[in-house]
Amino acid sequence: QFSLMPVRGKDRIDENARQSWFSHQSETAKPYYYSVYLADHDVVAEMTPTERAAVMRFTFPESVESGVVIDAFDRGSQVKVLDDRTVAGYTTRNSGGVPANFRNYFVIRFDKPIESYRIFDGGQEIEGDAVTGKHALAAVYFTTRRGERVTARVASSFISEEQAVRNLETELGTDDFETVKAKAQARWDEVLGRIEVAGGMEEQYRTFYSCLYRATLFPRKFYEIDAAGKPVHYSPYNGEVLPGYMYTDTGFWDTFRSLFPLLNLVYPSVNAEIQAGLANTYKESGFLPEWASPGHRGCMVGNNSASVVSDAILKGITPQEDIATLYEAMLAGRDKVHPQVSSTGRLGHEYYNTLGYVPYNVGINENVARTLEYAYDDWCIAQVAAKLGKTEDAAMLEKASQNWRNVFDPETRLMRGRNEDGTFQSPFSPYKWGDAFTEGNAW
């Protein structure tokens, strides 16, 4: 995370000082273009993206104090002015799930020479042209005519500053703002145009394509293209830069039954890359992710990576060279849990694989949900085992997929927590659930 904020005034540095009132009536928000009028600075700010870069355009008033504040945020960052048009740096601002060497590098090139600049570490101004500290920040300034546009070409990389420059030069090239905007619109037209709807009203079309737009925002590409034109990625699992694909910022809880079947049907080439990235995740961490952001994160329950991986294999989406690795990964995930992230792998696997359920009274929350999820995931893996001709595995997994029966209470006809000794956990009501139905008791 890092930010650019156009300002008017050399005292507009920190978040509170540089903020601006704006109205949604003076705002345009599209997948390929954003624009807003910042009333406190009398500046129009615009942005249009590529995959790893963007062009920002700021229309300034007449002023000798027109500027852009570049904030690399706190928790460790760097900003440096390289020349009279270029600023670079990195940010480490994150919410967890990354190795200690995680950095988001960035480079910014202006089309107008920088006349002056100020460098800060937090609230303290620093002499020189660079700062590496807790909270690096720079403000660059220009003299502008009224209505003059200053363009900033911005790119980032999780690999290196050199890769950020490569992303900038490869994805933006010499294209001006309007060209980048047109290409971005064409790309979104291609993505959303995969499905054509007819027969409805305009408002229904808006709803449909707004939902499809949101469905295609995640997972994010976490790979970049190296000098040889090959995919390469920073691994959020071991901190190394490695060849191949990587996607992140998604959880499989619920998306296994909604988003990923959609990707297989409508965007199969994208999910082929995602599956290759999942194989890399297993190679680099020993686990398939359940919630990646960007590394393993603790969120939700179940082993739904098995469903996501199985569906892609069964539909012929997965690259052939990754099938064996992903099958191995699904089997391995049945017998272990991540040592730091309990939602990755199978928490309670030792009970599930011996008793056929995760008990209520062993200190594992959502034990019924986990049992039901694991049983479904075993069924998914069983279908892949059968497809691959692994008959013994398929039989074992099919049997395990019936474990949902072990938490079904025939008396209440509900799924209920079961203790390690096989008894169902006592209900929290003074009445038995059966009584509530047979005797007409109401809650």
Coordinates of C-alpha atoms in Angstrom, one line a residue:
Q1 CA 0.0 0.0 0.0
F2 CA 1.2 3.5 -0.9
S3 CA -0.7 6.6 -1.9
L4 CA -0.4 9.7 -4.1
M5 CA -2.4 12.8 -3.1
P6 CA -2.4 16.0 -5.2
V7 CA -2.3 19.1 -3.0
R8 CA -2.0 22.9 -3.2
G9 CA 0.2 24.2 -0.4
K10 CA 3.5 23.1 1.1
D11 CA 2.0 22.7 4.5
R12 CA -0.4 19.9 3.3
I13 CA 1.6 16.9 4.4
D14 CA 0.0 14.5 6.9
E15 CA -3.3 12.8 6.3
N16 CA -5.4 15.3 8.1
A17 CA -3.7 18.3 6.5
R18 CA -3.9 17.0 3.0
Q19 CA -7.5 15.7 3.1
S20 CA -10.1 17.3 0.9
W21 CA -13.9 17.5 0.7
F22 CA -15.5 16.0 -2.4
S23 CA -18.9 15.3 -3.7
H24 CA -20.0 12.1 -5.4
Q25 CA -21.7 14.4 -8.0
S26 CA -18.2 15.4 -9.1
E27 CA -16.9 11.8 -9.2
T28 CA -16.8 9.2 -11.9
A29 CA -16.1 5.6 -11.0
K30 CA -15.7 2.9 -13.7
P31 CA -13.7 -0.3 -13.8
Y32 CA -11.2 1.3 -16.1
Y33 CA -11.2 5.0 -15.0
Y34 CA -11.7 7.1 -11.9
S35 CA -12.0 10.8 -11.5
V36 CA -12.8 13.2 -8.7
Y37 CA -12.7 16.9 -8.0
L38 CA -10.8 17.7 -4.7
A39 CA -12.5 20.9 -3.7
D40 CA -10.0 22.0 -1.0
H41 CA -7.1 21.9 -3.5
D42 CA -9.1 22.9 -6.6
V43 CA -7.6 19.8 -8.3
V44 CA -9.1 17.2 -10.6
A45 CA -7.5 13.8 -9.9
E46 CA -7.9 11.0 -12.5
M47 CA -6.5 7.5 -12.7
T48 CA -6.6 4.6 -15.3
P49 CA -4.9 1.2 -14.8
T50 CA -3.0 -1.6 -16.3
E51 CA -2.5 -4.9 -14.3
R52 CA 0.5 -3.7 -12.3
A53 CA 0.7 0.0 -13.2
A54 CA -1.4 3.1 -13.6
V55 CA -1.4 6.6 -15.0
M56 CA -2.6 9.3 -12.7
R57 CA -3.4 12.8 -14.1
F58 CA -3.8 15.9 -11.9
T59 CA -5.3 19.1 -13.2
F60 CA -4.0 21.9 -11.0
P61 CA -5.0 25.6 -10.5
E62 CA -2.5 28.4 -11.0
S63 CA -0.1 28.0 -8.1
V64 CA 3.5 28.0 -7.1
E65 CA 2.7 25.4 -4.5
S66 CA 1.1 22.6 -6.6
G67 CA 2.3 19.3 -5.4
V68 CA 1.9 15.5 -4.9
V69 CA 2.4 13.9 -1.5
I70 CA 3.7 10.3 -1.8
D71 CA 3.0 8.4 1.3
A72 CA 4.7 4.9 1.8
F73 CA 2.8 4.5 5.1
D74 CA 4.1 3.4 8.5
R75 CA 5.5 0.1 9.8
G76 CA 8.7 0.5 7.7
S77 CA 9.1 2.2 4.4
Q78 CA 11.4 4.1 2.0
V79 CA 11.1 7.0 -0.4
K80 CA 13.8 8.5 -2.5
V81 CA 13.9 11.2 -5.2
L82 CA 16.0 9.6 -8.0
D83 CA 16.0 12.6 -10.4
D84 CA 13.9 15.6 -11.3
R85 CA 11.1 13.4 -12.6
T86 CA 11.4 10.1 -10.7
V87 CA 10.5 9.0 -7.2
A88 CA 10.9 5.4 -6.0
G89 CA 10.6 3.5 -2.7
Y90 CA 8.9 0.6 -0.9
T91 CA 6.3 0.0 1.7
T92 CA 5.9 -2.9 4.1
R93 CA 2.4 -1.9 5.3
N94 CA 0.4 -5.1 5.6
S95 CA -2.0 -6.9 7.9
G96 CA -0.1 -10.1 8.3
G97 CA 0.5 -13.4 6.5
V98 CA 3.8 -12.4 5.0
P99 CA 7.5 -13.2 5.6
A100 CA 9.8 -10.6 7.2
N101 CA 11.3 -9.6 3.8
F102 CA 7.9 -8.6 2.3
R103 CA 8.1 -5.3 0.4
N104 CA 5.9 -3.6 -2.1
Y105 CA 8.3 -1.6 -4.3
F106 CA 7.1 1.3 -6.4
V107 CA 8.3 3.8 -9.0
I108 CA 6.7 7.1 -10.0
R109 CA 7.7 9.1 -13.1
F110 CA 6.3 12.6 -13.7
D111 CA 6.0 14.3 -17.1
K112 CA 6.9 17.7 -15.6
P113 CA 10.2 18.4 -13.8
I114 CA 10.1 18.5 -10.0
E115 CA 11.1 22.0 -8.9
S116 CA 11.4 21.2 -5.2
Y117 CA 10.7 18.5 -2.7
R118 CA 10.5 17.7 1.0
I119 CA 11.3 14.3 2.7
F120 CA 9.8 13.1 6.0
D121 CA 10.0 10.2 8.4
G122 CA 6.7 10.5 10.1
G123 CA 6.3 14.1 11.2
Q124 CA 10.0 14.8 11.1
E125 CA 11.5 16.5 8.0
I126 CA 14.7 14.9 6.8
E127 CA 17.6 16.6 5.0
G128 CA 18.6 14.9 1.7
D129 CA 16.8 13.1 -1.1
A130 CA 15.9 9.8 0.6
V131 CA 14.6 8.4 3.8
T132 CA 14.3 4.8 5.1
G133 CA 12.5 4.7 8.3
K134 CA 9.3 3.9 10.2
H135 CA 7.0 6.1 8.0
A136 CA 8.6 7.5 4.8
L137 CA 6.9 10.2 2.9
A138 CA 7.8 12.7 0.2
A139 CA 6.1 15.8 -1.2
V140 CA 7.2 17.1 -4.7
Y141 CA 6.2 20.5 -6.0
F142 CA 5.6 22.3 -9.3
T143 CA 4.6 25.7 -10.5
T144 CA 1.5 25.3 -12.6
R145 CA -0.7 27.4 -14.8
R146 CA -4.5 27.2 -14.2
G147 CA -5.8 24.0 -15.9
E148 CA -2.3 22.5 -16.3
R149 CA -2.1 18.8 -16.2
V150 CA 0.7 16.9 -14.5
T151 CA 0.8 13.2 -15.2
A152 CA 2.3 10.5 -12.9
R153 CA 3.1 7.1 -14.3
V154 CA 3.2 4.6 -11.5
A155 CA 4.0 1.0 -11.1
S156 CA 4.7 -1.5 -8.3
S157 CA 6.3 -4.8 -7.7
F158 CA 6.6 -7.3 -4.9
I159 CA 9.9 -8.5 -6.3
S160 CA 12.3 -5.5 -6.6
E161 CA 12.6 -1.9 -7.6
E162 CA 14.1 -3.0 -10.9
Q163 CA 11.0 -5.2 -11.5
A164 CA 8.8 -2.2 -10.7
V165 CA 10.6 -0.2 -13.4
R166 CA 10.1 -3.1 -15.8
N167 CA 6.4 -3.3 -15.1
L168 CA 6.2 0.5 -15.7
E169 CA 8.0 0.3 -19.0
T170 CA 6.4 -2.9 -20.2
E171 CA 2.8 -2.2 -19.3
L172 CA 2.6 1.6 -19.9
G173 CA 5.4 2.0 -22.5
T174 CA 4.9 5.3 -24.2
D175 CA 1.1 5.3 -24.1
D176 CA -0.5 8.5 -23.0
F177 CA -3.4 8.7 -20.5
E178 CA -6.2 8.4 -23.0
T179 CA -4.5 5.4 -24.7
V180 CA -4.1 3.6 -21.4
K181 CA -7.7 4.4 -20.6
A182 CA -9.0 3.0 -23.9
K183 CA -7.0 -0.2 -23.5
A184 CA -8.3 -0.6 -20.0
Q185 CA -11.8 -0.2 -21.2
A186 CA -11.3 -2.7 -24.0
R187 CA -9.9 -5.2 -21.5
W188 CA -12.9 -4.8 -19.2
D189 CA -15.2 -5.1 -22.2
E190 CA -13.5 -8.3 -23.0
V191 CA -13.8 -9.7 -19.4
L192 CA -17.4 -8.6 -18.9
G193 CA -18.4 -9.4 -22.5
R194 CA -17.8 -13.1 -21.9
I195 CA -21.4 -13.3 -20.9
E196 CA -24.1 -11.6 -23.0
V197 CA -27.5 -11.1 -21.5
A198 CA -30.7 -10.2 -23.3
G199 CA -34.4 -9.7 -22.7
G200 CA -34.2 -7.7 -19.5
M201 CA -34.4 -4.0 -18.4
E202 CA -31.4 -1.7 -18.2
E203 CA -31.4 -1.8 -14.4
Q204 CA -31.2 -5.6 -14.5
Y205 CA -28.2 -5.4 -16.9
R206 CA -26.5 -3.0 -14.5
T207 CA -27.1 -5.4 -11.6
F208 CA -25.8 -8.4 -13.6
Y209 CA -22.6 -6.7 -14.9
S210 CA -21.9 -5.0 -11.6
C211 CA -22.0 -8.4 -9.9
L212 CA -19.9 -10.0 -12.6
Y213 CA -17.4 -7.1 -12.3
R214 CA -17.0 -7.8 -8.5
A215 CA -16.7 -11.5 -9.1
T216 CA -13.7 -11.0 -11.3
L217 CA -11.8 -8.7 -8.8
F218 CA -10.4 -11.7 -6.8
P219 CA -8.2 -13.6 -6.7
R220 CA -5.5 -11.1 -7.6
K221 CA -2.6 -11.8 -9.8
F222 CA 0.5 -12.0 -7.6
Y223 CA 2.9 -12.9 -10.4
E224 CA 4.9 -10.6 -12.6
I225 CA 6.7 -10.9 -16.0
D226 CA 10.5 -11.0 -15.9
A227 CA 13.0 -9.8 -18.5
A228 CA 12.7 -13.0 -20.5
G229 CA 8.9 -12.7 -20.6
K230 CA 8.3 -15.5 -18.1
P231 CA 6.0 -15.5 -15.1
V232 CA 7.8 -15.1 -11.8
H233 CA 6.5 -14.4 -8.3
Y234 CA 7.6 -13.3 -4.8
S235 CA 6.4 -16.2 -2.6
P236 CA 4.5 -15.0 0.4
Y237 CA 5.1 -18.4 1.9
N238 CA 8.9 -18.6 2.0
G239 CA 10.0 -15.1 0.9
E240 CA 11.9 -16.3 -2.2
V241 CA 11.5 -15.1 -5.8
L242 CA 10.5 -18.1 -7.8
P243 CA 9.3 -18.9 -11.4
G244 CA 5.7 -19.6 -12.2
Y245 CA 2.2 -18.3 -11.4
M246 CA 0.8 -17.1 -8.1
Y247 CA -2.6 -15.7 -7.2
T248 CA -3.7 -14.4 -3.8
D249 CA -6.3 -12.3 -1.9
T250 CA -9.1 -14.8 -1.8
G251 CA -10.8 -17.3 0.6
F252 CA -12.2 -20.6 -0.6
W253 CA -14.9 -20.6 2.0
D254 CA -18.1 -20.2 0.0
T255 CA -16.3 -19.2 -3.2
F256 CA -15.7 -22.9 -3.9
R257 CA -19.4 -23.2 -4.7
S258 CA -19.9 -19.9 -6.5
L259 CA -16.9 -18.0 -7.9
F260 CA -14.6 -21.0 -8.9
P261 CA -17.3 -22.9 -10.8
L262 CA -17.9 -19.6 -12.6
L263 CA -14.2 -19.3 -13.5
N264 CA -14.1 -22.8 -14.8
L265 CA -17.1 -22.2 -17.1
V266 CA -16.4 -18.6 -18.2
Y267 CA -12.7 -17.9 -17.6
P268 CA -11.0 -21.3 -17.8
S269 CA -7.6 -19.9 -18.8
V270 CA -7.5 -17.7 -15.7
N271 CA -8.3 -20.6 -13.4
A272 CA -5.6 -22.7 -15.1
E273 CA -3.1 -20.1 -13.9
I274 CA -4.7 -20.1 -10.5
Q275 CA -4.4 -23.9 -10.3
A276 CA -0.7 -23.7 -11.3
G277 CA -0.3 -21.1 -8.5
L278 CA -1.9 -23.4 -6.0
A279 CA 0.6 -26.1 -7.0
N280 CA 3.3 -23.6 -6.3
T281 CA 1.8 -22.7 -2.9
Y282 CA 1.9 -26.4 -1.9
K283 CA 5.5 -26.7 -3.1
E284 CA 6.5 -23.6 -1.2
S285 CA 4.6 -24.1 2.1
G286 CA 3.5 -27.7 2.3
F287 CA -0.2 -26.7 2.3
L288 CA -2.9 -25.6 -0.1
P289 CA -4.3 -22.2 1.0
E290 CA -7.7 -21.9 2.5
W291 CA -7.5 -18.1 2.8
A292 CA -4.6 -16.4 1.1
S293 CA -3.9 -12.7 1.8
P294 CA -1.2 -12.8 0.5
G295 CA 0.1 -15.8 2.5
H296 CA -1.8 -18.3 4.7
R297 CA -4.3 -16.4 6.9
G298 CA -6.5 -17.7 9.7
C299 CA -10.1 -17.3 8.6
M300 CA -13.2 -19.6 8.3
V301 CA -13.3 -23.3 8.5
G302 CA -13.1 -26.4 6.3
N303 CA -10.7 -27.7 3.7
N304 CA -12.4 -26.1 0.7
S305 CA -9.2 -26.0 -1.4
A306 CA -10.1 -29.7 -2.1
S307 CA -13.3 -28.6 -3.8
V308 CA -11.6 -25.9 -5.8
V309 CA -8.8 -28.1 -7.0
S310 CA -11.0 -31.1 -7.7
D311 CA -13.5 -29.2 -9.8
A312 CA -10.8 -27.8 -12.0
I313 CA -9.2 -31.2 -12.5
L314 CA -12.5 -32.9 -13.3
K315 CA -13.4 -30.2 -15.8
G316 CA -10.1 -30.5 -17.6
I317 CA -8.9 -27.0 -16.6
T318 CA -5.8 -27.8 -14.6
P319 CA -2.5 -27.9 -16.5
Q320 CA -1.5 -31.5 -16.9
E321 CA 1.9 -31.0 -15.3
D322 CA 0.3 -29.9 -12.1
I323 CA -2.3 -32.6 -11.5
A324 CA -0.1 -35.0 -9.7
T325 CA 1.2 -32.3 -7.4
L326 CA -2.3 -31.0 -6.6
Y327 CA -3.6 -34.5 -5.9
E328 CA -0.7 -35.1 -3.5
A329 CA -1.5 -31.8 -1.9
M330 CA -5.2 -32.7 -1.3
L331 CA -4.3 -36.0 0.3
A332 CA -1.6 -34.4 2.4
G333 CA -4.0 -31.8 3.7
R334 CA -6.2 -34.5 5.2
D335 CA -3.6 -35.5 7.8
K336 CA -2.1 -32.2 9.1
V337 CA -2.8 -28.6 10.1
H338 CA -0.6 -25.6 9.7
P339 CA 1.4 -25.0 12.8
Q340 CA 0.6 -21.3 13.0
V341 CA -2.7 -21.0 10.9
S342 CA -5.3 -23.4 12.2
S343 CA -7.7 -22.8 9.3
T344 CA -5.1 -24.2 6.8
G345 CA -5.1 -28.0 6.5
R346 CA -7.5 -29.8 8.8
L347 CA -7.8 -28.8 12.4
G348 CA -9.0 -31.9 14.3
H349 CA -7.8 -34.3 11.6
E350 CA -6.6 -36.8 14.1
Y351 CA -10.2 -37.2 15.5
Y352 CA -11.9 -37.0 12.1
N353 CA -9.6 -39.7 10.6
T354 CA -10.1 -42.1 13.6
L355 CA -13.6 -41.4 15.0
G356 CA -15.1 -40.2 11.8
Y357 CA -16.0 -36.7 13.3
V358 CA -14.5 -33.8 15.2
P359 CA -15.7 -34.1 18.8
Y360 CA -17.6 -31.3 20.6
N361 CA -15.6 -31.7 23.9
V362 CA -12.0 -31.5 22.7
G363 CA -11.7 -27.7 22.5
I364 CA -12.2 -27.3 18.8
N365 CA -14.8 -24.8 17.7
E366 CA -17.2 -25.3 14.8
N367 CA -16.7 -29.1 15.2
V368 CA -19.9 -30.0 13.4
A369 CA -19.2 -27.6 10.6
R370 CA -15.7 -29.0 10.2
T371 CA -16.9 -32.6 10.1
L372 CA -19.5 -31.7 7.4
E373 CA -16.9 -29.7 5.4
Y374 CA -14.3 -32.5 5.6
A375 CA -16.8 -35.1 4.5
Y376 CA -17.8 -33.1 1.5
D377 CA -14.1 -32.4 0.7
D378 CA -13.3 -36.1 0.9
W379 CA -16.1 -36.8 -1.6
C380 CA -14.5 -34.2 -4.0
I381 CA -11.0 -35.8 -3.7
A382 CA -12.6 -39.2 -4.2
Q383 CA -13.9 -38.1 -7.6
V384 CA -10.4 -37.1 -8.6
A385 CA -9.0 -40.4 -7.3
A386 CA -11.5 -42.3 -9.4
K387 CA -10.6 -40.2 -12.5
L388 CA -6.9 -40.9 -12.0
G389 CA -7.6 -44.6 -11.6
K390 CA -6.5 -44.7 -7.9
T391 CA -9.2 -47.2 -6.8
E392 CA -8.0 -47.8 -3.3
D393 CA -7.8 -44.1 -2.5
A394 CA -11.2 -43.6 -4.1
A395 CA -12.8 -46.3 -1.9
M396 CA -11.2 -44.9 1.2
L397 CA -12.3 -41.4 0.4
E398 CA -15.9 -42.4 -0.5
K399 CA -16.2 -44.1 2.8
A400 CA -14.9 -41.1 4.6
S401 CA -17.3 -38.9 2.7
Q402 CA -20.1 -40.6 4.7
N403 CA -18.8 -39.2 7.9
W404 CA -21.5 -36.6 7.9
R405 CA -23.8 -39.3 9.3
N406 CA -21.8 -39.3 12.5
V407 CA -23.0 -35.9 13.5
F408 CA -26.6 -36.5 12.4
D409 CA -28.9 -37.0 15.4
P410 CA -31.9 -39.1 14.3
E411 CA -33.9 -38.0 17.3
T412 CA -33.8 -34.3 16.4
R413 CA -33.1 -34.8 12.7
L414 CA -30.4 -32.1 13.1
M415 CA -26.6 -32.1 12.8
R416 CA -25.3 -31.9 16.4
G417 CA -22.1 -31.8 18.3
R418 CA -21.0 -35.2 19.4
N419 CA -18.6 -35.9 22.3
E420 CA -15.5 -38.0 22.1
D421 CA -17.3 -40.9 23.8
G422 CA -20.0 -40.9 21.1
T423 CA -22.8 -39.1 23.0
F424 CA -24.5 -36.1 21.6
Q425 CA -23.9 -32.8 23.5
S426 CA -26.8 -31.9 25.7
P427 CA -29.0 -29.2 24.2
F428 CA -29.0 -25.8 25.9
S429 CA -32.8 -25.8 26.4
P430 CA -34.6 -27.2 29.5
Y431 CA -36.7 -29.1 26.9
K432 CA -35.4 -31.8 24.6
W433 CA -35.4 -30.8 21.0
G434 CA -37.7 -33.7 20.4
D435 CA -40.1 -32.3 23.0
A436 CA -40.1 -28.9 21.3
F437 CA -41.6 -30.5 18.2
T438 CA -43.8 -33.3 19.7
E439 CA -45.3 -31.3 22.5
G440 CA -45.7 -28.0 20.7
N441 CA -43.3 -26.0 22.8
A442 CA -42.3 -22.7 21.2
W443 CA -39.0 -20.8 21.5

